[in-house]
XYZ file of N, CA and C in Angstrom:
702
model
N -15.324 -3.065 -8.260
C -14.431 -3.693 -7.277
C -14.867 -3.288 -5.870
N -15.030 -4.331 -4.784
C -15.615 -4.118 -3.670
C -14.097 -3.359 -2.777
N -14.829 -2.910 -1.593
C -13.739 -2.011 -0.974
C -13.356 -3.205 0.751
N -12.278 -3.209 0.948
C -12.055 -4.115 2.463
C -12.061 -3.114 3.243
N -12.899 -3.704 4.513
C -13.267 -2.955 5.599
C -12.234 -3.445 6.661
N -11.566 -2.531 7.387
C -10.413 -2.650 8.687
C -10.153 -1.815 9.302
N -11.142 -1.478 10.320
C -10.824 -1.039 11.885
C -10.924 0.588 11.189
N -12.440 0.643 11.089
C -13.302 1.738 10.462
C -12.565 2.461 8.996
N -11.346 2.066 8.026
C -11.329 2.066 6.902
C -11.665 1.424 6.201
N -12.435 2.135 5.244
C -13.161 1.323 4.038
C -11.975 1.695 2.633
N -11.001 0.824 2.501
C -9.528 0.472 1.061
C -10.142 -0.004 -0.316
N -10.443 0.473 -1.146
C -10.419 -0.066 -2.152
C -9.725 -1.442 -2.363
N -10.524 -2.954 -2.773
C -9.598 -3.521 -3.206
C -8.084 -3.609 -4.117
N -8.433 -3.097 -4.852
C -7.305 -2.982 -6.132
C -7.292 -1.789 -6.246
N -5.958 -1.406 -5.798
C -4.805 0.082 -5.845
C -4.003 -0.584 -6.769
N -3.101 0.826 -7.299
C -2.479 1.059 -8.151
C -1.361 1.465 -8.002
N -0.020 0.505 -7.931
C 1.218 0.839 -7.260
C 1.999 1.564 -8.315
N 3.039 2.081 -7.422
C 3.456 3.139 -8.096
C 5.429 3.112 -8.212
N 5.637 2.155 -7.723
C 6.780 1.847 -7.195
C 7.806 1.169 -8.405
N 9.447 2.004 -8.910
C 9.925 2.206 -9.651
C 9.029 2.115 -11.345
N 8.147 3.088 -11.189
C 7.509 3.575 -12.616
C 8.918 4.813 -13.159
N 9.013 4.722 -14.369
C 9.594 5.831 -14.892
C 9.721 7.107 -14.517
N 10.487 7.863 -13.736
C 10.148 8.746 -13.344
C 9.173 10.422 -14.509
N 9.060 10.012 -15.655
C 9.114 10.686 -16.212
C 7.364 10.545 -17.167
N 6.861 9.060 -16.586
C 5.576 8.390 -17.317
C 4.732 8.589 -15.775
N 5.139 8.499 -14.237
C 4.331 8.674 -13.379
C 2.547 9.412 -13.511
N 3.182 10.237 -13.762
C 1.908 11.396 -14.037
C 0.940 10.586 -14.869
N 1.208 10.551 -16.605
C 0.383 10.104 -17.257
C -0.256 8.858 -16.779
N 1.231 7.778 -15.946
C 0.151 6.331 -15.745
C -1.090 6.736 -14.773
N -0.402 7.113 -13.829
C -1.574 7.515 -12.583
C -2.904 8.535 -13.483
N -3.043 9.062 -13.991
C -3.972 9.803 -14.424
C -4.683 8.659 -15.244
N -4.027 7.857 -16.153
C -4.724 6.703 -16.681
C -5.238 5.483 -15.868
N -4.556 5.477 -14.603
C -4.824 4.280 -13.740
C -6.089 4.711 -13.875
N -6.488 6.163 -13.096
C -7.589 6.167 -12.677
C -9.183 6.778 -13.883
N -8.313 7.252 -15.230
C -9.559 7.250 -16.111
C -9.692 5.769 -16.085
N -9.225 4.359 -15.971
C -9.806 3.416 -16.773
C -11.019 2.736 -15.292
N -10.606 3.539 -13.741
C -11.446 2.821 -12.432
C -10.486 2.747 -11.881
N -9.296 3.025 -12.067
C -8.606 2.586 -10.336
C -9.164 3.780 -9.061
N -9.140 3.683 -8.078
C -9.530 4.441 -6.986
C -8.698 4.573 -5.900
N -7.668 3.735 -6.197
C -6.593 3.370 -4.883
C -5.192 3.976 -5.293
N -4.741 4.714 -4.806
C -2.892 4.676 -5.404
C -2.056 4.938 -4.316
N -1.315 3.798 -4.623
C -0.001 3.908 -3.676
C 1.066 4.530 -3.127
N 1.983 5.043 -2.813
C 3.554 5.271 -3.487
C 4.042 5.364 -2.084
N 5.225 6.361 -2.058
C 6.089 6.317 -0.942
C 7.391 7.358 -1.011
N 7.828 7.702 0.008
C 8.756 8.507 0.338
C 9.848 8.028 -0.572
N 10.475 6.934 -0.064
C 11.118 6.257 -0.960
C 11.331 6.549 -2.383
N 9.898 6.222 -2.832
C 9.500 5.954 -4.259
C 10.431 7.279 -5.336
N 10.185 8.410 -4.303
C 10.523 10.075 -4.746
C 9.989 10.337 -6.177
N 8.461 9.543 -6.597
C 7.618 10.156 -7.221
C 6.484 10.938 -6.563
N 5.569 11.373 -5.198
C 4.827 11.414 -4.754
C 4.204 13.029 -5.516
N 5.639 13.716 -5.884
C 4.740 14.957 -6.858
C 3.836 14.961 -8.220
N 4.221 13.522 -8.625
C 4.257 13.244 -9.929
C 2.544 12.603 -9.752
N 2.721 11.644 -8.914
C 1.665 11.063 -8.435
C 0.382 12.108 -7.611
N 0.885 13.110 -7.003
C 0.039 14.299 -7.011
C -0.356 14.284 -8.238
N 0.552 15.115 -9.546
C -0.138 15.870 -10.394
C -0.784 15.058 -11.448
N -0.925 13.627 -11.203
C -1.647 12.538 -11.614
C -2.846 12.954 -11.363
N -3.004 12.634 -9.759
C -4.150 12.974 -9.914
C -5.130 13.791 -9.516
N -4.588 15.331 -9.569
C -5.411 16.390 -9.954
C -5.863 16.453 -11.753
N -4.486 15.926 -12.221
C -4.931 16.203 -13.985
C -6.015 15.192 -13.955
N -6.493 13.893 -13.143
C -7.581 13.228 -13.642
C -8.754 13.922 -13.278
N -9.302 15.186 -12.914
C -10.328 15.351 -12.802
C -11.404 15.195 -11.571
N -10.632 13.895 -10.981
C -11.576 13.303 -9.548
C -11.523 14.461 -8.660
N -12.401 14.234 -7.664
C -12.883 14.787 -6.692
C -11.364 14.005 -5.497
N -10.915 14.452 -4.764
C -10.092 14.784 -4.219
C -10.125 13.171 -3.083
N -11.618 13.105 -2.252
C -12.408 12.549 -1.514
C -12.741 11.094 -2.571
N -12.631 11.059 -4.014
C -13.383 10.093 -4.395
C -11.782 8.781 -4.914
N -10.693 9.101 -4.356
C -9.522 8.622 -4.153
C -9.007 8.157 -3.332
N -8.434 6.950 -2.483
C -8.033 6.750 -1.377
C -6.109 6.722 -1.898
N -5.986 7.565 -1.097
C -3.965 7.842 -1.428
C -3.276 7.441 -0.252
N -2.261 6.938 -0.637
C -1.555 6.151 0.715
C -0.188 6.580 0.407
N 0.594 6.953 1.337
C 2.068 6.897 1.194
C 2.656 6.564 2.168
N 4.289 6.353 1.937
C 4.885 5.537 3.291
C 6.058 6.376 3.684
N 6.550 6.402 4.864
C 7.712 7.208 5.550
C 8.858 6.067 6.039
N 10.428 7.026 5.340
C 11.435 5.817 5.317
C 11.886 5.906 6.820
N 12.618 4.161 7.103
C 12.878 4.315 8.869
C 13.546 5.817 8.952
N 14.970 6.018 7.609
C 15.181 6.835 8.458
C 14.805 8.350 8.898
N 13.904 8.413 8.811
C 12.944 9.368 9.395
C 11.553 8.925 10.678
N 12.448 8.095 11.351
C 11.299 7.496 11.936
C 11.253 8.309 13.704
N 12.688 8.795 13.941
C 12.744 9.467 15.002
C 11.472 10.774 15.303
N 10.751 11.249 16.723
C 9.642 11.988 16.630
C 9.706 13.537 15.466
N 10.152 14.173 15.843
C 10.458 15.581 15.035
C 11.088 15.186 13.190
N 11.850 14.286 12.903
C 12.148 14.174 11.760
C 10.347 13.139 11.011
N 10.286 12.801 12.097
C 9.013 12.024 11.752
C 7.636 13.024 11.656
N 7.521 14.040 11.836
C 6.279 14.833 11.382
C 7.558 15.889 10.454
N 8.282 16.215 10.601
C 8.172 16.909 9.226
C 8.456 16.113 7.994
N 9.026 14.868 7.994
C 8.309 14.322 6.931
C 7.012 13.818 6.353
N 6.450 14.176 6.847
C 4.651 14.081 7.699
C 4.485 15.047 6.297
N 4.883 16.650 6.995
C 4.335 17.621 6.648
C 5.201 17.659 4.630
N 6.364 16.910 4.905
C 7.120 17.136 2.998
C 5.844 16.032 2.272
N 5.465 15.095 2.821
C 4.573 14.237 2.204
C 3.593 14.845 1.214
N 2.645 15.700 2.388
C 1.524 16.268 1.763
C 2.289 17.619 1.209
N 2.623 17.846 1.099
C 3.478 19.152 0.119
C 3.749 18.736 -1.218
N 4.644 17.838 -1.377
C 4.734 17.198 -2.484
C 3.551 16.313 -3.438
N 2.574 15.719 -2.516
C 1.675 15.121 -3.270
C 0.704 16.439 -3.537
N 0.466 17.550 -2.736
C 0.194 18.541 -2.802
C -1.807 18.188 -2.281
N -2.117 17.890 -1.394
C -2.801 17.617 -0.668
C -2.686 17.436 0.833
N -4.041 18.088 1.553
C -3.942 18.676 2.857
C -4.084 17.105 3.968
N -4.355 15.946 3.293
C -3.937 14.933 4.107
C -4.372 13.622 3.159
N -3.899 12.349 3.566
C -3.932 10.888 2.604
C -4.652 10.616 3.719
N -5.309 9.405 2.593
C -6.115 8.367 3.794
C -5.290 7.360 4.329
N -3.909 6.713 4.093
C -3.478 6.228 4.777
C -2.089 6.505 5.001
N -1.155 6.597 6.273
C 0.012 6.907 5.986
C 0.837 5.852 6.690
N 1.644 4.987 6.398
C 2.440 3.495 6.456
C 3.838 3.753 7.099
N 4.465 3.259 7.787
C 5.672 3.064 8.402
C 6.163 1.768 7.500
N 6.989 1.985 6.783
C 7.846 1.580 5.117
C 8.109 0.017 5.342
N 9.051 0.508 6.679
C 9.732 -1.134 7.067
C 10.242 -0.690 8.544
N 10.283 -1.760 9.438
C 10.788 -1.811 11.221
C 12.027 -1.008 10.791
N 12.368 -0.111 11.921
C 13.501 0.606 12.220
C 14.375 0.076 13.050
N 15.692 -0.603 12.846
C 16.804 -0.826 13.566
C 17.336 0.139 14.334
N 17.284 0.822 14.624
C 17.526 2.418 15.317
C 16.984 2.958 16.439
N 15.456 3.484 15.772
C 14.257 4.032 16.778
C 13.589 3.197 17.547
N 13.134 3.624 18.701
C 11.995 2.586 19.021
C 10.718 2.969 18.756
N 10.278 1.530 18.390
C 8.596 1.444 17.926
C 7.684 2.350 18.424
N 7.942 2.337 20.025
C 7.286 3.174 20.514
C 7.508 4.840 19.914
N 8.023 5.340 19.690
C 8.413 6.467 19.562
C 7.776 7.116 18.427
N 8.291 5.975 17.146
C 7.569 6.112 15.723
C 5.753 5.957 15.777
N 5.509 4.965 16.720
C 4.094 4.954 16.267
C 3.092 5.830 17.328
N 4.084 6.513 18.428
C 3.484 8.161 19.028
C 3.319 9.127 17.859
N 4.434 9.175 16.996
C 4.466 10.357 16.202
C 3.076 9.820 14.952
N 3.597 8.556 14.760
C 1.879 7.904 13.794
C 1.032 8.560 14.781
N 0.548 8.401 15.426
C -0.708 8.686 16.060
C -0.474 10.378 15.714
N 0.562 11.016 16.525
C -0.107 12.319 16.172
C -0.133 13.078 14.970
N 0.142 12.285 14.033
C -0.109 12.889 13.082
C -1.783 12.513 12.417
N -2.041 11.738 12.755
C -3.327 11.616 12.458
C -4.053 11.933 13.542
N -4.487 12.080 14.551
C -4.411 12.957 15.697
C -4.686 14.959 15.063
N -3.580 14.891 14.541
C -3.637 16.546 13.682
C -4.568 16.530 12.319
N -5.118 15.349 11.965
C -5.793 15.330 10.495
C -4.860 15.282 9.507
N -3.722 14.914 9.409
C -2.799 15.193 7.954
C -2.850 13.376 7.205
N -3.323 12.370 8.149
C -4.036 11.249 7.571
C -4.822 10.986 8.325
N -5.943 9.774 7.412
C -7.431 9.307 7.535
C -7.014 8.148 8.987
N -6.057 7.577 8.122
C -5.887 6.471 9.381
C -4.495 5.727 8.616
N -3.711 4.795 9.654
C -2.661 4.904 9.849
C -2.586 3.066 9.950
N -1.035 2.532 9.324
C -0.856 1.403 9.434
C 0.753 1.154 9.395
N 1.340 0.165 8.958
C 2.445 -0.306 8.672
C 2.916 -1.030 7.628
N 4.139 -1.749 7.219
C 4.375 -2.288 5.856
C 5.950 -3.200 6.205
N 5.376 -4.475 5.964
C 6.905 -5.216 6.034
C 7.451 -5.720 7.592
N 5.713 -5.418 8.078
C 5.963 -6.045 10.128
C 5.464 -7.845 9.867
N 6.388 -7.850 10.778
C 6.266 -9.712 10.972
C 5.193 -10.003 11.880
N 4.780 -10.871 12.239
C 3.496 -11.668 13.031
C 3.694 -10.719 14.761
N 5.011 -11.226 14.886
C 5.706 -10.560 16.621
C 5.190 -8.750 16.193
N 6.400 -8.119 15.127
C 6.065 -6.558 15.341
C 4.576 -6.345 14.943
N 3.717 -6.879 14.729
C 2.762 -6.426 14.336
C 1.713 -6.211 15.779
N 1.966 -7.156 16.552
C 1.360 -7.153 18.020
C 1.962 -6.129 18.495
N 3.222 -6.097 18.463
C 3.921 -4.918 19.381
C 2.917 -3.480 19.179
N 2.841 -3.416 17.530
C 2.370 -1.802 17.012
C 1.137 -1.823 17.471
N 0.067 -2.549 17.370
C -0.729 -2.750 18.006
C -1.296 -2.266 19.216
N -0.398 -2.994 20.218
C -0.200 -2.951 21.544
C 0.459 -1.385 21.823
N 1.109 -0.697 21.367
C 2.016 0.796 21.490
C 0.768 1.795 20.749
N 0.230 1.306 20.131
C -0.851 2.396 19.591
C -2.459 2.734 19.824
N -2.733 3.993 20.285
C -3.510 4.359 20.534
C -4.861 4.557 19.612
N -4.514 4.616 18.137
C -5.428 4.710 17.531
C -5.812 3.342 16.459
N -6.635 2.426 16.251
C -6.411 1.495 15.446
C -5.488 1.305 14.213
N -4.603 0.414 14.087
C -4.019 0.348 12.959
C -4.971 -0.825 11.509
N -4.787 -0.171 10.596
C -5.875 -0.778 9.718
C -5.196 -1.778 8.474
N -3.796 -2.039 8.190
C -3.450 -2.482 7.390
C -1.292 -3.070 7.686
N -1.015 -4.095 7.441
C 0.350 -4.032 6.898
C 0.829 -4.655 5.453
N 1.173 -3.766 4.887
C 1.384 -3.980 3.532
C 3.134 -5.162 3.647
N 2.451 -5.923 2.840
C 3.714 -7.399 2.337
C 3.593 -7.474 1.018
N 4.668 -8.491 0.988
C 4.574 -9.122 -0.160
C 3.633 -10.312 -0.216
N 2.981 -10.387 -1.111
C 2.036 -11.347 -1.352
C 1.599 -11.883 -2.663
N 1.987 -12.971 -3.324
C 1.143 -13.546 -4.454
C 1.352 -15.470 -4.301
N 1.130 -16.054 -4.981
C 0.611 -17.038 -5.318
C 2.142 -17.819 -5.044
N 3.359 -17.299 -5.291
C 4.429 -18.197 -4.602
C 5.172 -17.862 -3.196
N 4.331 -17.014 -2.283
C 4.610 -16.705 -1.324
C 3.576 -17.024 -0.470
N 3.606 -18.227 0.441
C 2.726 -18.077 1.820
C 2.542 -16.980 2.807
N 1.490 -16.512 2.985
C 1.176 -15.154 4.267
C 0.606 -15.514 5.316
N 0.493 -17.060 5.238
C -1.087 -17.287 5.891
C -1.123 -17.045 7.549
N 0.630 -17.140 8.017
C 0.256 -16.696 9.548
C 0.265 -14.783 9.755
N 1.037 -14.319 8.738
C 0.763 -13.130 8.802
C -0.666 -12.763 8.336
N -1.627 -13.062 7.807
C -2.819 -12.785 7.517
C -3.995 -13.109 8.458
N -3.235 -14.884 9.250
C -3.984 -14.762 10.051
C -4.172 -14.165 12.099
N -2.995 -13.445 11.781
C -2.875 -11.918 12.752
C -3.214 -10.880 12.280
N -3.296 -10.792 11.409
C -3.747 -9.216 10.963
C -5.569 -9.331 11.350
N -5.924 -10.272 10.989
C -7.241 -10.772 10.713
C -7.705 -10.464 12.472
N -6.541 -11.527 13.342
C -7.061 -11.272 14.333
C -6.876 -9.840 15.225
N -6.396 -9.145 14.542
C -6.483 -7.553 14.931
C -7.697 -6.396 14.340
N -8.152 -7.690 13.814
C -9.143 -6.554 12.678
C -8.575 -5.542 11.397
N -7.152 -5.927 11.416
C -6.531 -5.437 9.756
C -6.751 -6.221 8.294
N -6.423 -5.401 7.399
C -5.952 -6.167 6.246
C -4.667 -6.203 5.855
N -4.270 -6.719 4.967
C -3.462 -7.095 4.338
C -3.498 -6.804 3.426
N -2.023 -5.959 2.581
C -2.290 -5.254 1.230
C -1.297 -5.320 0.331
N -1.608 -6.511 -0.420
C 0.046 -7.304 -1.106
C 0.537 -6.879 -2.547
N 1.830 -5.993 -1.880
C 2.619 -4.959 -2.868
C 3.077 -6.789 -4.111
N 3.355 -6.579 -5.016
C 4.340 -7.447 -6.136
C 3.155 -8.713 -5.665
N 1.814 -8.583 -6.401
C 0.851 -9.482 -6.215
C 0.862 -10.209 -7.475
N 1.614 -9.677 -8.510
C 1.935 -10.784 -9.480
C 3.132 -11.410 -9.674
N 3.900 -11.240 -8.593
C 5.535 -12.013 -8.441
C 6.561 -11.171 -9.067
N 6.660 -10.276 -9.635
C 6.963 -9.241 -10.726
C 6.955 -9.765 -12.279
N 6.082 -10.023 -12.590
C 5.356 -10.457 -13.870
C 5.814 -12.199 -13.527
N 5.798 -13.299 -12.983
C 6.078 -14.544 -13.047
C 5.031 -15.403 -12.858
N 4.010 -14.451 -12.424
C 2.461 -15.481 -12.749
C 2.147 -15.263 -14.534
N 2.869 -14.665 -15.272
C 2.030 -14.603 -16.135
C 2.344 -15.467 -17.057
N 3.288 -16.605 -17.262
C 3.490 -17.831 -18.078
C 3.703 -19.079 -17.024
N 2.857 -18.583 -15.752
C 2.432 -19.951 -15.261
C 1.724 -20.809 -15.652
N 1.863 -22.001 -16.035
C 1.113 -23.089 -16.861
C 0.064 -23.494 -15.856
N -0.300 -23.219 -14.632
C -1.677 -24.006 -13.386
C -1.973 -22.552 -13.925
N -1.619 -20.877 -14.164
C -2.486 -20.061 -13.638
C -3.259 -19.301 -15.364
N -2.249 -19.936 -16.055
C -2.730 -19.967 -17.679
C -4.055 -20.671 -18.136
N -3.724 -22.148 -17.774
C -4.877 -23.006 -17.909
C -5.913 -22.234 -16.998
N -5.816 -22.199 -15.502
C -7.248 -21.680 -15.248
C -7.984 -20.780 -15.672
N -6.741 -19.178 -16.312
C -7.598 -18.650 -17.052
C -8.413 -18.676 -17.909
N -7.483 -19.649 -18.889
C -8.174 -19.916 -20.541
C -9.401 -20.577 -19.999
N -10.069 -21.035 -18.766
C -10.956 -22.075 -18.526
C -12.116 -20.920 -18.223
N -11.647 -19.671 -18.038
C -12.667 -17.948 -17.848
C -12.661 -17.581 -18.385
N -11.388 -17.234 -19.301
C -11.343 -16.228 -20.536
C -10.858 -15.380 -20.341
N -9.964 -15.677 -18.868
C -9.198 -14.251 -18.488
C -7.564 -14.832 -18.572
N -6.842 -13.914 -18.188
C -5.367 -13.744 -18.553
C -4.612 -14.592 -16.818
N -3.798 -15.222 -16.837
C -2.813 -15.593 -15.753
C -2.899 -14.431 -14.874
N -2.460 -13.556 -14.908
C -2.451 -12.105 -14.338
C -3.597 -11.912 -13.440
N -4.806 -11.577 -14.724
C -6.283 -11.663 -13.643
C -6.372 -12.497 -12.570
N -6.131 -13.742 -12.865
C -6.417 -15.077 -11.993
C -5.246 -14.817 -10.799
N -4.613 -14.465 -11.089
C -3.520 -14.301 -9.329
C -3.925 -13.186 -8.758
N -4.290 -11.800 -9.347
C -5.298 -10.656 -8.910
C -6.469 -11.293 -7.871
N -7.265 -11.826 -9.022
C -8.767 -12.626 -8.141
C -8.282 -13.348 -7.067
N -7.433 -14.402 -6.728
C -7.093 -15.154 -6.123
C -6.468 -14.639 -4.803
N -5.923 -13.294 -4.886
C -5.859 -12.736 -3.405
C -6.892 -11.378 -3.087
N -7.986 -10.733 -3.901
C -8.840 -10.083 -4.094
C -10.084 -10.882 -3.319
N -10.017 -12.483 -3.752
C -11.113 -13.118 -3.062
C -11.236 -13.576 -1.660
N -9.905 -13.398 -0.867
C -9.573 -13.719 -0.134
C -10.066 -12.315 0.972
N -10.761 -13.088 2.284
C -11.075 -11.911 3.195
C -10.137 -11.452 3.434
N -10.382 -9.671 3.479
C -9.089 -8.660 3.996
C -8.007 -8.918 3.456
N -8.006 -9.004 2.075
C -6.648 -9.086 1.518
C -7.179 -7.770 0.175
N -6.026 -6.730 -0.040
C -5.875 -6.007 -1.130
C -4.791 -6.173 -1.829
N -5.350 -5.532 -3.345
C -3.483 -5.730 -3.887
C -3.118 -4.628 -4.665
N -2.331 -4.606 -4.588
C -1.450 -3.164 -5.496
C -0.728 -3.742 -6.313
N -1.049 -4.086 -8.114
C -0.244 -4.182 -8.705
C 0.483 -2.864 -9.464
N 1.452 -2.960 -10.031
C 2.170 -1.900 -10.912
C 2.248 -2.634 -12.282
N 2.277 -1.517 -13.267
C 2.918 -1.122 -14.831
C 2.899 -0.321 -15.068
N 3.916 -0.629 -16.473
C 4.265 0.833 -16.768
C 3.562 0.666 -18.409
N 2.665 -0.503 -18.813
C 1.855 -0.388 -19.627
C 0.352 -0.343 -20.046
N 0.005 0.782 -20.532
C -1.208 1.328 -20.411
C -2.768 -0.017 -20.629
N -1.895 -0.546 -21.700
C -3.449 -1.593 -21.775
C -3.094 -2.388 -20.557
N -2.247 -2.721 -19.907
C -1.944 -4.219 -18.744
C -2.919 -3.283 -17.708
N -2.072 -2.193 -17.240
C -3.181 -1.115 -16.263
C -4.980 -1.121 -16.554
C-alpha cells in the first residue's frame, strides 16, 4: 500500500481505526491489524482506548518508527494549558515519547481557533508530535486553521465513502497541500450488500468492501481508516 504525501508527511494509505472496538479485544485487534500489514493506527482521546492501543502495539514487535500513530484531543480540552496537558496524558497512556500525528477531534464552540492551534503548534514545536492536523473542519474552518498556523497542517479527517460527497472539502484540502483521511469509509458496513459495488467486485474477484476501500485509496490525497472487530475482515 502506497503512502500520501501532505505538506512533508508521508501517511500510510490504509490505517486502522480504532473507534468503539471492544474495550477489552483493542489490544489483540491492533496487534493483529498490524501482524497481517497495517502500518497506520488511529484512535483518540475520546475513544479512551489509547492504552490498549499502546500495548497493541508494543506486543506486535514493530519498531516504534516503522508505525505511523495518530490520536485526537476532545474540544473540551482545547483551551492553552488544558490543551498540552492533554498533550502530555496522550503519550502516557499510549506510552510513547511522541505520535506522528496529533488532530483537533472537532471545531470548539467555546475556545478560539486561534488559541487551540498556538497550543497545536507548540506542542509539536516541543517534539511530542511529527506533525499536526484537524478532523471534522468544513471548507471555511479549514482556511481559518490554515491561516492561524504556523506550522503546516497535513490532514482533516471526515467522513468519507461512496454515499457521501467530499468533493469541495477535498478540493481545499488539495488546495492547501493536505489530505484527506476518511474515518467510516465503508458507511458502517452499508457498502457491503451494495448491488453497483457487489457486481463490480465479482467483475475482480474482490469483495464490495475492497471496492469502496480502492475507490477512495485511488483517489489523490485521500486515506482511509476502516474499523473491525473481526479478525479475517481486518
Amino acid at each position: 500500500m502506497h503512502d500520501v504525501s501532505a505538506n512533508g508527511a508521508q501517511i500510510p494509505a490504509l490505517g486502522f481505526g480504532t473507534w468503539d472496538l471492544p474495550p477489552d479485544r483493542v489490544q489483540p485487534l491492533v496487534e493483529h491489524a498490524l501482524g497481517v500489514g497495517y502500518r497506520h493506527l488511529d484512535t483518540a482521546q475520546m475513544y479512551g482506548n489509547e492504552a490498549a492501543v499502546g500495548a497493541g502495539l508494543r506486543a506486535s514487535g514493530l519498531a516504534r518508527d516503522a508505525v505511523f500513530l495518530t490520536t485526537k484531543i476532545w474540544p473540551d480540552y482545547f483551551a492553552r494549558d488544558a490543551f498540552l496537558e492533554a498533550t502530555d496524558e496522550r503519550l502516557r497512556l499510549l506510552g510513547v515519547d511522541r505520535v506522528d500525528l496529533l488532530l483537533l477531534h472537532w471545531p470548539s464552540k467555546t475556545v478560539p481557533l486561534g488559541e487551540t492551534i498556538e497550543a497545536l503548534n507548540a506542542v509539536r514545536k516541543a517534539g511530542q508530535t511529527r506533525h499536526i492536523g484537524v478532523s471534522n473542519f468544513t471548507t471555511k474552518l479549514i482556511d481559518e486553521a490554515v491561516r492561524l498556523s504556523d506550522a503546516p497542517l497535513v490532514t482533516d479527517q471526515v467522513e468519507y465513502h461512496p454515499y457521501l460527497d467530499q468533493s469541495k472539502v477535498l478540493a481545499k484540502l488539495k488546495a492547501h497541500g493536505m489530505a484527506l483521511t476518511a474515518y467510516c469509509p465503508i458507511a458502517r458496513g452499508r457498502v457491503v450488500d451494495d448491488p453497483t459495488l457487489v457486481r463490480i467486485g465479482e467483475a475482480h474477484g474482490k469483495s464490495a468492501t475492497q471496492v469502496a476501500l480502492r475507490w477512495l485509496v485511488q483517489q489523490e490525497g485521500v486515506i482511509a481508516i476502516p474499523r473491525s472487530s473481526n479478525e479475517a475482515r481486518i
